[in-house]
Coordinates of C-alpha atoms and ligand atoms in Angstrom, one line a residue:
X208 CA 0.0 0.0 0.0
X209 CA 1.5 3.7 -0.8
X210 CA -0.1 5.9 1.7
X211 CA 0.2 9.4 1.5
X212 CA -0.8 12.1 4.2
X213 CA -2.0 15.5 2.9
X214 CA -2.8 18.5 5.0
X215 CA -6.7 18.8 4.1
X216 CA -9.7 17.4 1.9
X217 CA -9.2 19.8 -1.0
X218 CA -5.3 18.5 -1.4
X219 CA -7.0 14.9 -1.2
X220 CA -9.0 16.2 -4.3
X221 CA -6.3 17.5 -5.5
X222 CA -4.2 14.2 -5.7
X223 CA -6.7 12.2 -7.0
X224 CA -7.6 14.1 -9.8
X225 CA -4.0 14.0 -11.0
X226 CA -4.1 10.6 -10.6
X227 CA -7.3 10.8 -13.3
X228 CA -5.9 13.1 -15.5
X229 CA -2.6 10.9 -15.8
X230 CA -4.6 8.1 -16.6
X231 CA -6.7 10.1 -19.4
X232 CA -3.1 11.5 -20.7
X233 CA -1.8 8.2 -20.9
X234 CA -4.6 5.5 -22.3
X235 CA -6.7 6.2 -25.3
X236 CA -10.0 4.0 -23.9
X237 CA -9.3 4.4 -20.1
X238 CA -11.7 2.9 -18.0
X239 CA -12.6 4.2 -14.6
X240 CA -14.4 3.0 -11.6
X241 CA -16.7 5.8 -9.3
X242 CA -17.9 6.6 -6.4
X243 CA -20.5 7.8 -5.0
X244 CA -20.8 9.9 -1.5
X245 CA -19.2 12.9 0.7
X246 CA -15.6 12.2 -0.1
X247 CA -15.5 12.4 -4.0
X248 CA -17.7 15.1 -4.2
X249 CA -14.3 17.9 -4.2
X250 CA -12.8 15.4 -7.0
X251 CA -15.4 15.7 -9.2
X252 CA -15.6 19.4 -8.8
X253 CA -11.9 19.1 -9.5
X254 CA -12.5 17.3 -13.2
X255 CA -15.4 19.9 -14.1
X256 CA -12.8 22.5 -13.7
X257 CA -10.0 20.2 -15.5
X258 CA -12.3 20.2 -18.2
X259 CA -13.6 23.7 -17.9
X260 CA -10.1 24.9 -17.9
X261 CA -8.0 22.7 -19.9
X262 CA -10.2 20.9 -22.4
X263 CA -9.3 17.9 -20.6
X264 CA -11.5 15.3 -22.5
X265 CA -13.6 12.2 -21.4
X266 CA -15.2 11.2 -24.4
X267 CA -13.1 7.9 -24.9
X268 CA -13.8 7.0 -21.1
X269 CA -16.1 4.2 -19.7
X270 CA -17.0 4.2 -16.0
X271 CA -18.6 2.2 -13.8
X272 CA -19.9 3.0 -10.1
X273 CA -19.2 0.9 -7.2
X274 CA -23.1 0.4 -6.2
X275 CA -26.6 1.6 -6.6
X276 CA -29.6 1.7 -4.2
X277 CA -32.1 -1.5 -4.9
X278 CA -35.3 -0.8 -6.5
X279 CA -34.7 2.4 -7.2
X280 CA -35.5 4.6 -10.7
X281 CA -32.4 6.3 -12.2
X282 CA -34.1 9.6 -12.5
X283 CA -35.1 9.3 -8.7
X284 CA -33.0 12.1 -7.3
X285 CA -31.7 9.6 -4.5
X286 CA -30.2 7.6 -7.2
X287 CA -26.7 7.2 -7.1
X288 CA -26.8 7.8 -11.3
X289 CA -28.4 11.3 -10.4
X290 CA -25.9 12.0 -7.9
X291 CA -23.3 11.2 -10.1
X292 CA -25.6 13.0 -13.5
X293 CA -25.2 16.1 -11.3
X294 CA -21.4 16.0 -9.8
X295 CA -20.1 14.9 -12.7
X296 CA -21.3 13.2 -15.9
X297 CA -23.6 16.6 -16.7
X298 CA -20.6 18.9 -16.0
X299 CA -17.7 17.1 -18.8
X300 CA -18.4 15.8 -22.3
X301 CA -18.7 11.9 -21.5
X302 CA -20.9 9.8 -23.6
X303 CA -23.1 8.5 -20.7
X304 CA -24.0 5.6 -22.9
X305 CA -20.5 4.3 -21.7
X306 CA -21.3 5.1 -17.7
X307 CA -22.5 2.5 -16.0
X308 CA -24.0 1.5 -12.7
X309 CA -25.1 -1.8 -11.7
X310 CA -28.9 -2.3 -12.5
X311 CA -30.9 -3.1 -8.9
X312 CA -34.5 -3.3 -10.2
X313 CA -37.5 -5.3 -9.1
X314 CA -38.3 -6.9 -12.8
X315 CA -35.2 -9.6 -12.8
X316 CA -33.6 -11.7 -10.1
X317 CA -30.5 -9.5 -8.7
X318 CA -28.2 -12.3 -8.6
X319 CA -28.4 -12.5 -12.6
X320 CA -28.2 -8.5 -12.6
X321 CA -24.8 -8.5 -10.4
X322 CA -23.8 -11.4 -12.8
X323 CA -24.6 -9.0 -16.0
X324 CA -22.5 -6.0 -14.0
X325 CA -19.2 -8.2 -14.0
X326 CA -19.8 -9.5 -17.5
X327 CA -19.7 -5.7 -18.9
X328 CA -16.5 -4.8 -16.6
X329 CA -14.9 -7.8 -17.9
X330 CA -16.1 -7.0 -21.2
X331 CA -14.8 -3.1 -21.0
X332 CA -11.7 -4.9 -20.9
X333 CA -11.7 -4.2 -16.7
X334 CA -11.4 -1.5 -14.7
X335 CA -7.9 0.6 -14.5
X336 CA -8.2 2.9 -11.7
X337 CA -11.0 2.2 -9.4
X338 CA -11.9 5.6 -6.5
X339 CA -13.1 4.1 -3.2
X340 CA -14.1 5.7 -0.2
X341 CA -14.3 4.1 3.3
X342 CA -17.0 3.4 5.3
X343 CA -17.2 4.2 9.2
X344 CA -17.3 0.3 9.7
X345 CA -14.9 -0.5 7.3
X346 CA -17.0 -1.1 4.3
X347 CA -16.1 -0.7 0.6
X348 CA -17.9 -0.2 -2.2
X349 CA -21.6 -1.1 0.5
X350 CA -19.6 -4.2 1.2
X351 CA -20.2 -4.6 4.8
X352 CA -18.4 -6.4 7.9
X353 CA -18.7 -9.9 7.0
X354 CA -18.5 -9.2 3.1
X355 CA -16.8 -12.9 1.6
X356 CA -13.4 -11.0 0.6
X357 CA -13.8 -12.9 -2.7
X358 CA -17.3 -11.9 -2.8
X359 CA -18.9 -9.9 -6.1
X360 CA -21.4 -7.9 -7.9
X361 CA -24.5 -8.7 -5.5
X362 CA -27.5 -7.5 -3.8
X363 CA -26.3 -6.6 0.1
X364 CA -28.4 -5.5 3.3
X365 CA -27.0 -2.0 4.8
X366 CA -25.8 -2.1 8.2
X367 CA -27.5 0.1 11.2
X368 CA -24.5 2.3 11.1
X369 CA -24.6 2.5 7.5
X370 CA -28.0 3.5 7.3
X371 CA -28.2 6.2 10.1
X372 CA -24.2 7.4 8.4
X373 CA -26.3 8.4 5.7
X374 CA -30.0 9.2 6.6
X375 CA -28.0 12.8 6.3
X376 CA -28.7 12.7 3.0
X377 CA -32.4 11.7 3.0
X378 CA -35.6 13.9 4.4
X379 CA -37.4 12.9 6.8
X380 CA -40.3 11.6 4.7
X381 CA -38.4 10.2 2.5
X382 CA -37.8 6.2 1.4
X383 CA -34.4 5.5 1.9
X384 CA -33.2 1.6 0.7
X385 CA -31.6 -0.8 3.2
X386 CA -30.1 -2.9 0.4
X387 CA -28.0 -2.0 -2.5
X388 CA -26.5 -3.7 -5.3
X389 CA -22.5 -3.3 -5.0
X390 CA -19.4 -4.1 -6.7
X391 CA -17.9 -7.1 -4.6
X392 CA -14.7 -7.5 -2.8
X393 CA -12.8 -9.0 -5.4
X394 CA -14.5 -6.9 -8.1
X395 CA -12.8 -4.5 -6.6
X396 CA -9.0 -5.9 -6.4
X397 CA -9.6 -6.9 -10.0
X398 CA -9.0 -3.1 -11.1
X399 CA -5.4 -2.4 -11.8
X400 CA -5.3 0.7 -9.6
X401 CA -7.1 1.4 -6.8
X402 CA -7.3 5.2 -4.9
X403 CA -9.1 5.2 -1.7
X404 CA -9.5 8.5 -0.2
X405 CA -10.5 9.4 3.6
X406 CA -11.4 13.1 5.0
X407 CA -12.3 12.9 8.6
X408 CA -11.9 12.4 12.1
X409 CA -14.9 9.5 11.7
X410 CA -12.7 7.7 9.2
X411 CA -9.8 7.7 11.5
X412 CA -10.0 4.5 12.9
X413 CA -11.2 2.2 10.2
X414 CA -8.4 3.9 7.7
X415 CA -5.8 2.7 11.1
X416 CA -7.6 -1.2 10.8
X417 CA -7.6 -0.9 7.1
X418 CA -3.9 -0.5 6.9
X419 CA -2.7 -1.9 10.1
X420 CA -5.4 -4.4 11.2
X421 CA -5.6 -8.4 10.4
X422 CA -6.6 -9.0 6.8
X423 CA -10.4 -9.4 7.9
X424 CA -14.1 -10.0 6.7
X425 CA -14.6 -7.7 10.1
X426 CA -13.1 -4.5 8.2
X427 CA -13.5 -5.1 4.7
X428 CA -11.4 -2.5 3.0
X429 CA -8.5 -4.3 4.9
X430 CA -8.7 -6.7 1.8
X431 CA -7.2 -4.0 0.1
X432 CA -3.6 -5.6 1.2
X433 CA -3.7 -7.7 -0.8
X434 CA -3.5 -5.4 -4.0
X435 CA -0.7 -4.9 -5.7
X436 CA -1.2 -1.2 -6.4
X437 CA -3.4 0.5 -3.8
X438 CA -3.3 3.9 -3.4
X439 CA -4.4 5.4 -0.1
X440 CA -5.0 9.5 0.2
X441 CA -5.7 10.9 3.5
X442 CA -6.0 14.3 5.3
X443 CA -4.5 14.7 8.8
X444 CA -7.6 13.9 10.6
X445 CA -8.3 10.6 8.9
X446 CA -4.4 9.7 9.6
X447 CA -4.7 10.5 12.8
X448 CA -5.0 7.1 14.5
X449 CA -1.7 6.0 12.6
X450 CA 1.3 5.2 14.5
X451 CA 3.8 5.3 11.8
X452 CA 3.0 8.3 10.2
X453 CA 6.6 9.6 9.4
X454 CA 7.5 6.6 7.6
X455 CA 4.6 7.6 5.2
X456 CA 5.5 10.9 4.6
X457 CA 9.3 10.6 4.2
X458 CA 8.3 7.0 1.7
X459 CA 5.9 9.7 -0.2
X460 CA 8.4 12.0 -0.7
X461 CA 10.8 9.7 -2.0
X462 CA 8.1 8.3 -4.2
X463 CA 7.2 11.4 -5.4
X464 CA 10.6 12.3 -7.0
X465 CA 10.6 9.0 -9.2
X466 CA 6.9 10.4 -10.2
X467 CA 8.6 13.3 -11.2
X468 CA 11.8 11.8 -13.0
X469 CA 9.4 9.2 -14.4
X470 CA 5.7 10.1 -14.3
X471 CA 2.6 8.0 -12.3
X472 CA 3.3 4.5 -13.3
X473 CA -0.3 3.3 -15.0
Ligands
F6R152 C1 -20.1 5.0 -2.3 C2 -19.6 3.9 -1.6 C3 -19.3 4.0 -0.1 C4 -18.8 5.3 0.4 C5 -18.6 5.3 1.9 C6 -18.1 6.6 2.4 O1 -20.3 4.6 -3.7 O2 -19.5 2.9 -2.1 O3 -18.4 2.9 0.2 O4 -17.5 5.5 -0.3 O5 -19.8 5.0 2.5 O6 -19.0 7.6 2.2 P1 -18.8 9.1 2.5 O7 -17.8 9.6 1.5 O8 -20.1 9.8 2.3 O9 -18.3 9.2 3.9

């Protein structure tokens, strides 16, 4: 794991987007996977303004989100594609034909949907640079404590914590969804890259069992050990609960002059 500690959210934002933008510069069909939530939110704002200001173009990119909200319509403005219709894919010239989100309707069994999601991503030719943000509990993607770590596309039940983490986001009269249809474990260490970022006091401790901790079903982003090329951006307060901190910071700094003598390695 590379982790690298920046002062605040916005430099977070800052860092992934470069990451993006690298990724745009250096493959002509590069395909991306989203997020959805708090966290990405400045990153996005950060590619409308690549794109407002440098022409940076995503018309050759395919994406696909890490989860949707089951039984729920895509113009429903809780929908994770209108969240994602208003952050980003409205803002920059993407053909939203090639965005994608798993399908969580009532009309086919969800098993065979969460099959169909893979078969596209595999199809795409899979995913090079997957964004991830972390869960309170640990989750990834709305894999939850417990989630096989081999586990894929599928329908899963929200967790209490999960649920009240982001009734924030829903009125009071409003129907929010206790399942969702998510990207799997190993979906997720399929992708070549993967770039989890954490703002936050409240992140603090499942970033420290995500890095540190046992390789564990009880934090799931902890599977992210096992990849070969996991990226991990944090601001101060969701590094806080790391003991080695310096050792990050001086490894980033040495990493970051072989980006600059050679570029991101994609
Ligand atoms: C979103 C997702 C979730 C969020 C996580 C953090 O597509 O899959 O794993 O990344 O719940 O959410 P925020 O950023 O709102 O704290």
């Amino acid at each position: 794991m590379q982790v690298i500690i920046l002062e605040n959210p916005q430099q977070v934002a800052q860092h992934a987007s470069e990451w993006i933008v690298e990724l745009l510069s250096k493959k002509a069909h590069p395909v991306l996977g989203l997020a959805t939530g708090s966290t990405p939110i400045s990153l996005y704002q950060k590619l409308v303004q690549r794109h407002q200001q440098d022409q940076t173009d995503f018309s050759h990119v395919t994406s696909f989100n890490l989860d949707e909200y089951h039984n729920i319509e895509a113009d429903n403005k809780q929908s994770y594609r209108m969240f994602m219709k208003q952050n980003l894919f409205d803002k920059i010239n993407i053909d939203q034909t090639n965005t994608h989100l798993p399908t969580c309707n009532l009309i086919q069994d969800p098993r065979v949907q969460g099959m169909a999601y893979e078969d596209k991503i595999r199809n795409a030719g899979g995913i090079d640079l997957q964004i991830l943000g972390i869960g309170g509990n640990g989750h990834i993607g709305f894999n939850e404590p417990s989630s096989s770590l081999s586990s894929r596309t599928r329908l899963k039940t929200l967790t209490k914590q999960t649920l009240q983490d982001n009734s924030r986001l829903f009125d009071s009269a409003e129907y929010q969804p206790s399942m969702a249809m998510t990207m799997g474990i190993a979906t997720i260490l399929d992708a070549k890259y993967v770039l989890l970022m954490a703002t936050g006091k409240n992140k603090a401790k499942a970033v420290n069992e995500m890095i540190n901790g046992p390789l564990s079903a009880r934090c799931p982003a902890s599977a992210l050990q096992l990849h070969q090329h996991a990226v991990i951006v944090l601001d101060k307060d969701a590094a806080s609960e790391l003991s080695n901190q310096e050792y990050y910071i001086w490894a980033n700094r040495e990493h970051q002059k072989i980006n600059q003598d050679y570029g991101f390695f994609l």
